[in-house]
mmCIF file of C-alpha atoms in Angstrom:
data_model
loop_
_atom_site.group_PDB
_atom_site.id
_atom_site.type_symbol
_atom_site.label_atom_id
_atom_site.label_comp_id
_atom_site.label_asym_id
_atom_site.label_seq_id
_atom_site.Cartn_x
_atom_site.Cartn_y
_atom_site.Cartn_z
ATOM 1 C CA UNK A 1 113.578 -74.334 -56.883
ATOM 2 C CA UNK A 2 114.653 -72.733 -54.071
ATOM 3 C CA UNK A 3 118.336 -72.530 -52.134
ATOM 4 C CA UNK A 4 119.037 -74.388 -48.963
ATOM 5 C CA UNK A 5 119.319 -72.757 -46.146
ATOM 6 C CA UNK A 6 121.435 -75.279 -44.190
ATOM 7 C CA UNK A 7 123.775 -73.858 -46.805
ATOM 8 C CA UNK A 8 125.247 -70.429 -47.921
ATOM 9 C CA UNK A 9 124.454 -69.810 -51.139
ATOM 10 C CA UNK A 10 127.370 -68.587 -53.368
ATOM 11 C CA UNK A 11 126.580 -65.077 -54.981
ATOM 12 C CA UNK A 12 127.247 -65.921 -58.830
ATOM 13 C CA UNK A 13 127.346 -69.458 -60.298
ATOM 14 C CA UNK A 14 127.544 -70.439 -64.547
ATOM 15 C CA UNK A 15 127.728 -74.052 -64.723
ATOM 16 C CA UNK A 16 127.967 -74.384 -68.603
ATOM 17 C CA UNK A 17 127.067 -71.601 -70.277
ATOM 18 C CA UNK A 18 126.581 -71.677 -73.614
ATOM 19 C CA UNK A 19 125.343 -68.784 -75.792
ATOM 20 C CA UNK A 20 124.959 -68.994 -79.663
ATOM 21 C CA UNK A 21 123.577 -67.277 -82.127
ATOM 22 C CA UNK A 22 122.102 -68.800 -85.348
ATOM 23 C CA UNK A 23 124.239 -68.971 -88.588
ATOM 24 C CA UNK A 24 125.806 -72.083 -90.730
ATOM 25 C CA UNK A 25 127.767 -72.790 -87.983
ATOM 26 C CA UNK A 26 126.587 -71.660 -85.491
ATOM 27 C CA UNK A 27 128.320 -68.994 -83.495
ATOM 28 C CA UNK A 28 129.590 -69.555 -80.295
ATOM 29 C CA UNK A 29 129.653 -66.886 -78.328
ATOM 30 C CA UNK A 30 130.378 -68.782 -74.826
ATOM 31 C CA UNK A 31 131.284 -72.091 -75.595
ATOM 32 C CA UNK A 32 130.934 -73.813 -71.978
ATOM 33 C CA UNK A 33 131.167 -71.514 -69.461
ATOM 34 C CA UNK A 34 131.824 -72.597 -65.779
ATOM 35 C CA UNK A 35 132.700 -69.966 -63.072
ATOM 36 C CA UNK A 36 131.630 -69.040 -59.651
ATOM 37 C CA UNK A 37 132.442 -65.995 -57.468
ATOM 38 C CA UNK A 38 131.600 -65.883 -54.133
ATOM 39 C CA UNK A 39 130.055 -63.379 -51.643
ATOM 40 C CA UNK A 40 132.884 -60.955 -50.711
ATOM 41 C CA UNK A 41 135.089 -61.273 -53.618
ATOM 42 C CA UNK A 42 135.998 -59.044 -56.586
ATOM 43 C CA UNK A 43 136.996 -60.165 -59.686
ATOM 44 C CA UNK A 44 137.968 -59.123 -63.019
ATOM 45 C CA UNK A 45 136.044 -60.495 -66.154
ATOM 46 C CA UNK A 46 139.416 -59.500 -69.296
ATOM 47 C CA UNK A 47 139.765 -60.341 -72.705
ATOM 48 C CA UNK A 48 139.432 -58.358 -76.064
ATOM 49 C CA UNK A 49 137.014 -56.991 -78.376
ATOM 50 C CA UNK A 50 134.892 -59.965 -79.427
ATOM 51 C CA UNK A 51 136.699 -62.254 -76.325
ATOM 52 C CA UNK A 52 132.799 -62.768 -75.322
ATOM 53 C CA UNK A 53 133.293 -61.222 -72.458
ATOM 54 C CA UNK A 54 130.437 -58.851 -72.923
ATOM 55 C CA UNK A 55 127.942 -61.463 -73.643
ATOM 56 C CA UNK A 56 129.376 -63.326 -70.677
ATOM 57 C CA UNK A 57 128.274 -59.843 -68.569
ATOM 58 C CA UNK A 58 124.820 -60.181 -70.339
ATOM 59 C CA UNK A 59 124.428 -63.510 -69.092
ATOM 60 C CA UNK A 60 126.228 -62.652 -65.494
ATOM 61 C CA UNK A 61 123.764 -59.599 -65.466
ATOM 62 C CA UNK A 62 120.855 -61.901 -66.860
ATOM 63 C CA UNK A 63 120.028 -59.569 -69.594
ATOM 64 C CA UNK A 64 119.960 -62.583 -71.812
ATOM 65 C CA UNK A 65 118.980 -66.274 -70.797
ATOM 66 C CA UNK A 66 122.200 -68.238 -71.872
ATOM 67 C CA UNK A 67 120.546 -71.418 -75.314
ATOM 68 C CA UNK A 68 122.692 -74.232 -72.568
ATOM 69 C CA UNK A 69 123.822 -74.306 -69.127
ATOM 70 C CA UNK A 70 123.010 -72.487 -65.842
ATOM 71 C CA UNK A 71 123.074 -69.883 -64.001
ATOM 72 C CA UNK A 72 122.632 -69.678 -60.567
ATOM 73 C CA UNK A 73 122.124 -65.794 -59.020
ATOM 74 C CA UNK A 74 122.613 -66.334 -54.703
ATOM 75 C CA UNK A 75 121.488 -69.646 -54.868
ATOM 76 C CA UNK A 76 118.276 -69.116 -57.224
ATOM 77 C CA UNK A 77 118.409 -70.968 -60.872
ATOM 78 C CA UNK A 78 117.294 -68.290 -62.889
ATOM 79 C CA UNK A 79 116.011 -70.599 -65.490
ATOM 80 C CA UNK A 80 113.217 -71.655 -63.480
ATOM 81 C CA UNK A 81 111.182 -68.075 -63.444
ATOM 82 C CA UNK A 82 109.961 -65.577 -66.247
ATOM 83 C CA UNK A 83 110.613 -63.227 -68.069
ATOM 84 C CA UNK A 84 109.205 -61.048 -64.995
ATOM 85 C CA UNK A 85 110.681 -62.927 -62.090
ATOM 86 C CA UNK A 86 113.748 -62.602 -63.364
ATOM 87 C CA UNK A 87 113.109 -58.991 -63.497
ATOM 88 C CA UNK A 88 112.350 -58.473 -59.963
ATOM 89 C CA UNK A 89 115.391 -60.765 -58.883
ATOM 90 C CA UNK A 90 117.834 -58.765 -60.991
ATOM 91 C CA UNK A 91 116.312 -55.695 -59.102
ATOM 92 C CA UNK A 92 116.985 -56.902 -56.068
ATOM 93 C CA UNK A 93 120.154 -59.269 -56.314
ATOM 94 C CA UNK A 94 121.977 -57.024 -58.979
ATOM 95 C CA UNK A 95 123.844 -53.575 -58.713
ATOM 96 C CA UNK A 96 124.745 -52.966 -62.945
ATOM 97 C CA UNK A 97 127.268 -49.946 -63.377
ATOM 98 C CA UNK A 98 128.077 -48.917 -66.447
ATOM 99 C CA UNK A 99 130.526 -47.061 -69.052
ATOM 100 C CA UNK A 100 128.151 -43.667 -69.998
ATOM 101 C CA UNK A 101 126.597 -43.920 -66.535
ATOM 102 C CA UNK A 102 123.077 -43.653 -67.882
ATOM 103 C CA UNK A 103 121.932 -41.241 -65.237
ATOM 104 C CA UNK A 104 118.529 -39.097 -65.831
ATOM 105 C CA UNK A 105 119.764 -35.509 -67.077
ATOM 106 C CA UNK A 106 117.552 -32.605 -64.434
ATOM 107 C CA UNK A 107 117.699 -35.039 -62.201
ATOM 108 C CA UNK A 108 119.815 -34.769 -58.748
ATOM 109 C CA UNK A 109 122.741 -37.279 -57.561
ATOM 110 C CA UNK A 110 119.834 -38.368 -54.691
ATOM 111 C CA UNK A 111 116.714 -38.513 -57.231
ATOM 112 C CA UNK A 112 118.992 -40.802 -59.597
ATOM 113 C CA UNK A 113 120.140 -43.058 -56.672
ATOM 114 C CA UNK A 114 116.815 -43.707 -55.150
ATOM 115 C CA UNK A 115 115.308 -44.204 -58.403
ATOM 116 C CA UNK A 116 116.967 -47.602 -58.338
ATOM 117 C CA UNK A 117 114.637 -48.726 -55.561
ATOM 118 C CA UNK A 118 111.163 -47.911 -57.580
ATOM 119 C CA UNK A 119 109.640 -50.912 -58.037
ATOM 120 C CA UNK A 120 110.705 -52.210 -54.049
ATOM 121 C CA UNK A 121 108.250 -51.016 -52.531
ATOM 122 C CA UNK A 122 110.123 -49.593 -49.770
ATOM 123 C CA UNK A 123 108.096 -45.860 -49.242
ATOM 124 C CA UNK A 124 109.912 -42.893 -51.011
ATOM 125 C CA UNK A 125 110.995 -41.038 -48.277
ATOM 126 C CA UNK A 126 113.566 -44.345 -46.658
ATOM 127 C CA UNK A 127 114.601 -44.521 -50.226
ATOM 128 C CA UNK A 128 115.581 -40.904 -50.199
ATOM 129 C CA UNK A 129 117.381 -41.891 -46.829
ATOM 130 C CA UNK A 130 118.723 -44.718 -48.203
ATOM 131 C CA UNK A 131 119.992 -42.640 -51.111
ATOM 132 C CA UNK A 132 121.858 -40.430 -49.495
ATOM 133 C CA UNK A 133 123.682 -43.310 -47.181
ATOM 134 C CA UNK A 134 124.514 -45.141 -50.528
ATOM 135 C CA UNK A 135 126.356 -41.502 -51.519
ATOM 136 C CA UNK A 136 127.965 -40.466 -48.328
ATOM 137 C CA UNK A 137 129.244 -44.421 -48.954
ATOM 138 C CA UNK A 138 131.078 -43.269 -52.096
ATOM 139 C CA UNK A 139 131.934 -39.677 -50.795
ATOM 140 C CA UNK A 140 129.076 -37.043 -52.624
ATOM 141 C CA UNK A 141 128.136 -36.112 -49.303
ATOM 142 C CA UNK A 142 128.320 -32.287 -50.839
ATOM 143 C CA UNK A 143 127.295 -33.443 -54.255
ATOM 144 C CA UNK A 144 123.471 -34.649 -53.391
ATOM 145 C CA UNK A 145 121.402 -31.892 -55.404
ATOM 146 C CA UNK A 146 123.473 -31.617 -58.042
ATOM 147 C CA UNK A 147 122.215 -32.438 -61.592
ATOM 148 C CA UNK A 148 125.004 -34.574 -63.748
ATOM 149 C CA UNK A 149 125.372 -31.552 -65.578
ATOM 150 C CA UNK A 150 127.254 -30.113 -62.639
ATOM 151 C CA UNK A 151 129.594 -32.498 -61.638
ATOM 152 C CA UNK A 152 132.972 -34.189 -63.133
ATOM 153 C CA UNK A 153 132.897 -37.451 -65.304
ATOM 154 C CA UNK A 154 133.579 -39.473 -62.305
ATOM 155 C CA UNK A 155 131.560 -37.598 -59.390
ATOM 156 C CA UNK A 156 128.864 -39.038 -62.407
ATOM 157 C CA UNK A 157 130.407 -42.855 -62.089
ATOM 158 C CA UNK A 158 130.650 -42.088 -58.216
ATOM 159 C CA UNK A 159 126.848 -41.805 -58.383
ATOM 160 C CA UNK A 160 125.768 -44.695 -60.706
ATOM 161 C CA UNK A 161 127.872 -47.252 -57.825
ATOM 162 C CA UNK A 162 125.786 -45.741 -55.304
ATOM 163 C CA UNK A 163 122.938 -46.219 -56.988
ATOM 164 C CA UNK A 164 123.833 -49.657 -57.940
ATOM 165 C CA UNK A 165 125.037 -50.800 -54.357
ATOM 166 C CA UNK A 166 121.704 -48.527 -52.707
ATOM 167 C CA UNK A 167 119.561 -52.360 -52.937
ATOM 168 C CA UNK A 168 122.664 -54.234 -51.460
ATOM 169 C CA UNK A 169 122.498 -56.542 -54.262
ATOM 170 C CA UNK A 170 124.174 -59.786 -53.859
ATOM 171 C CA UNK A 171 126.638 -58.461 -56.288
ATOM 172 C CA UNK A 172 128.269 -55.202 -58.765
ATOM 173 C CA UNK A 173 128.183 -56.342 -62.362
ATOM 174 C CA UNK A 174 130.801 -53.262 -63.380
ATOM 175 C CA UNK A 175 131.472 -52.827 -67.308
ATOM 176 C CA UNK A 176 134.446 -51.004 -68.314
ATOM 177 C CA UNK A 177 133.820 -48.485 -65.215
ATOM 178 C CA UNK A 178 136.699 -46.604 -66.431
ATOM 179 C CA UNK A 179 136.368 -45.864 -70.173
ATOM 180 C CA UNK A 180 134.688 -43.147 -70.428
ATOM 181 C CA UNK A 181 136.872 -41.487 -67.275
ATOM 182 C CA UNK A 182 140.063 -39.414 -67.324
ATOM 183 C CA UNK A 183 143.719 -40.690 -65.472
ATOM 184 C CA UNK A 184 142.394 -39.378 -62.474
ATOM 185 C CA UNK A 185 139.099 -39.568 -62.432
ATOM 186 C CA UNK A 186 139.582 -43.906 -63.369
ATOM 187 C CA UNK A 187 142.271 -44.440 -60.415
ATOM 188 C CA UNK A 188 139.569 -42.699 -57.758
ATOM 189 C CA UNK A 189 137.147 -44.797 -59.313
ATOM 190 C CA UNK A 190 138.862 -48.063 -58.978
ATOM 191 C CA UNK A 191 140.458 -46.782 -55.560
ATOM 192 C CA UNK A 192 136.589 -46.339 -54.158
ATOM 193 C CA UNK A 193 135.036 -49.711 -55.844
ATOM 194 C CA UNK A 194 138.462 -51.670 -54.189
ATOM 195 C CA UNK A 195 137.343 -49.564 -50.861
ATOM 196 C CA UNK A 196 133.830 -51.395 -51.523
ATOM 197 C CA UNK A 197 134.957 -54.186 -51.880
ATOM 198 C CA UNK A 198 136.950 -54.319 -48.442
ATOM 199 C CA UNK A 199 133.886 -53.086 -46.711
ATOM 200 C CA UNK A 200 132.304 -56.208 -48.114
ATOM 201 C CA UNK A 201 131.063 -55.634 -50.741
ATOM 202 C CA UNK A 202 130.823 -58.726 -54.801
ATOM 203 C CA UNK A 203 132.315 -57.369 -57.429
ATOM 204 C CA UNK A 204 133.072 -58.037 -61.049
ATOM 205 C CA UNK A 205 134.696 -55.975 -63.187
ATOM 206 C CA UNK A 206 134.695 -56.120 -67.048
ATOM 207 C CA UNK A 207 137.461 -54.838 -68.721
ATOM 208 C CA UNK A 208 139.733 -54.889 -71.853
ATOM 209 C CA UNK A 209 142.412 -53.480 -69.506
ATOM 210 C CA UNK A 210 145.226 -55.896 -68.270
ATOM 211 C CA UNK A 211 146.199 -53.671 -66.426
ATOM 212 C CA UNK A 212 142.890 -52.851 -64.211
ATOM 213 C CA UNK A 213 142.104 -56.429 -63.818
ATOM 214 C CA UNK A 214 145.804 -57.019 -62.485
ATOM 215 C CA UNK A 215 145.237 -54.809 -60.274
ATOM 216 C CA UNK A 216 142.696 -57.064 -58.586
ATOM 217 C CA UNK A 217 142.735 -60.108 -56.415
ATOM 218 C CA UNK A 218 141.491 -62.539 -59.230
ATOM 219 C CA UNK A 219 141.008 -62.554 -62.500
ATOM 220 C CA UNK A 220 139.178 -64.581 -64.895
ATOM 221 C CA UNK A 221 141.061 -64.162 -68.472
ATOM 222 C CA UNK A 222 138.222 -64.794 -71.747
ATOM 223 C CA UNK A 223 138.673 -65.337 -75.168
ATOM 224 C CA UNK A 224 137.038 -67.177 -77.662
ATOM 225 C CA UNK A 225 133.857 -67.695 -75.116
ATOM 226 C CA UNK A 226 135.743 -69.311 -73.246
ATOM 227 C CA UNK A 227 137.187 -69.039 -69.817
ATOM 228 C CA UNK A 228 140.971 -69.683 -70.936
ATOM 229 C CA UNK A 229 142.647 -69.053 -67.274
ATOM 230 C CA UNK A 230 141.015 -67.830 -63.640
ATOM 231 C CA UNK A 231 143.396 -67.096 -61.027
ATOM 232 C CA UNK A 232 140.791 -68.648 -58.418
ATOM 233 C CA UNK A 233 141.590 -72.242 -60.124
ATOM 234 C CA UNK A 234 144.792 -74.287 -59.290
ATOM 235 C CA UNK A 235 145.897 -75.387 -62.994
ATOM 236 C CA UNK A 236 147.054 -79.261 -62.018
ATOM 237 C CA UNK A 237 148.895 -79.617 -65.115
#
């Protein structure tokens, strides 16, 4: 079903999502999770190890399908898509930033970012222009030709962020984006993410760090596969 053209779609919506794994009884990594992320929001999904936040990341990023429930990305019901269509949607609508960077060694910053547009059908020269602009947005205009081995951990994460935003996704999923960084680089990366949010980007930061979560405008706390608390939801109790 196509989105209603008269309704502004949300960036991401989970409706009563369950993810269960075989067992006796089955293990529910997610147990009836519902949340809405509007365009321009910045939120932390926070919880301890084993809380279900990593499973939630995979579901939100369409890297895995739910056992039950509905996942909408920019108004599109992902259940209606086959694997090829889902992969295409993921490539257009979701930007990923991972703790381990996942940059290609021996490949320049510009090439790493331009690779984020590899299957977009965009002309290579335009891909390069967009990559340069994305790197400028993250403050790496002086590192365009540097390979990962020539950059600090913080600079590598900036390249990964540029790659995530180069195709103007509906939202960016940042999975423990400061996990491999020292405190100074961590602060710089979080400042960068906040700056992108102020420019209008939609960001979800998955973290176990309460300090990082508490510094963001919205906190979604996950425990035992359920949303324990969402600061965007007013309690009626």
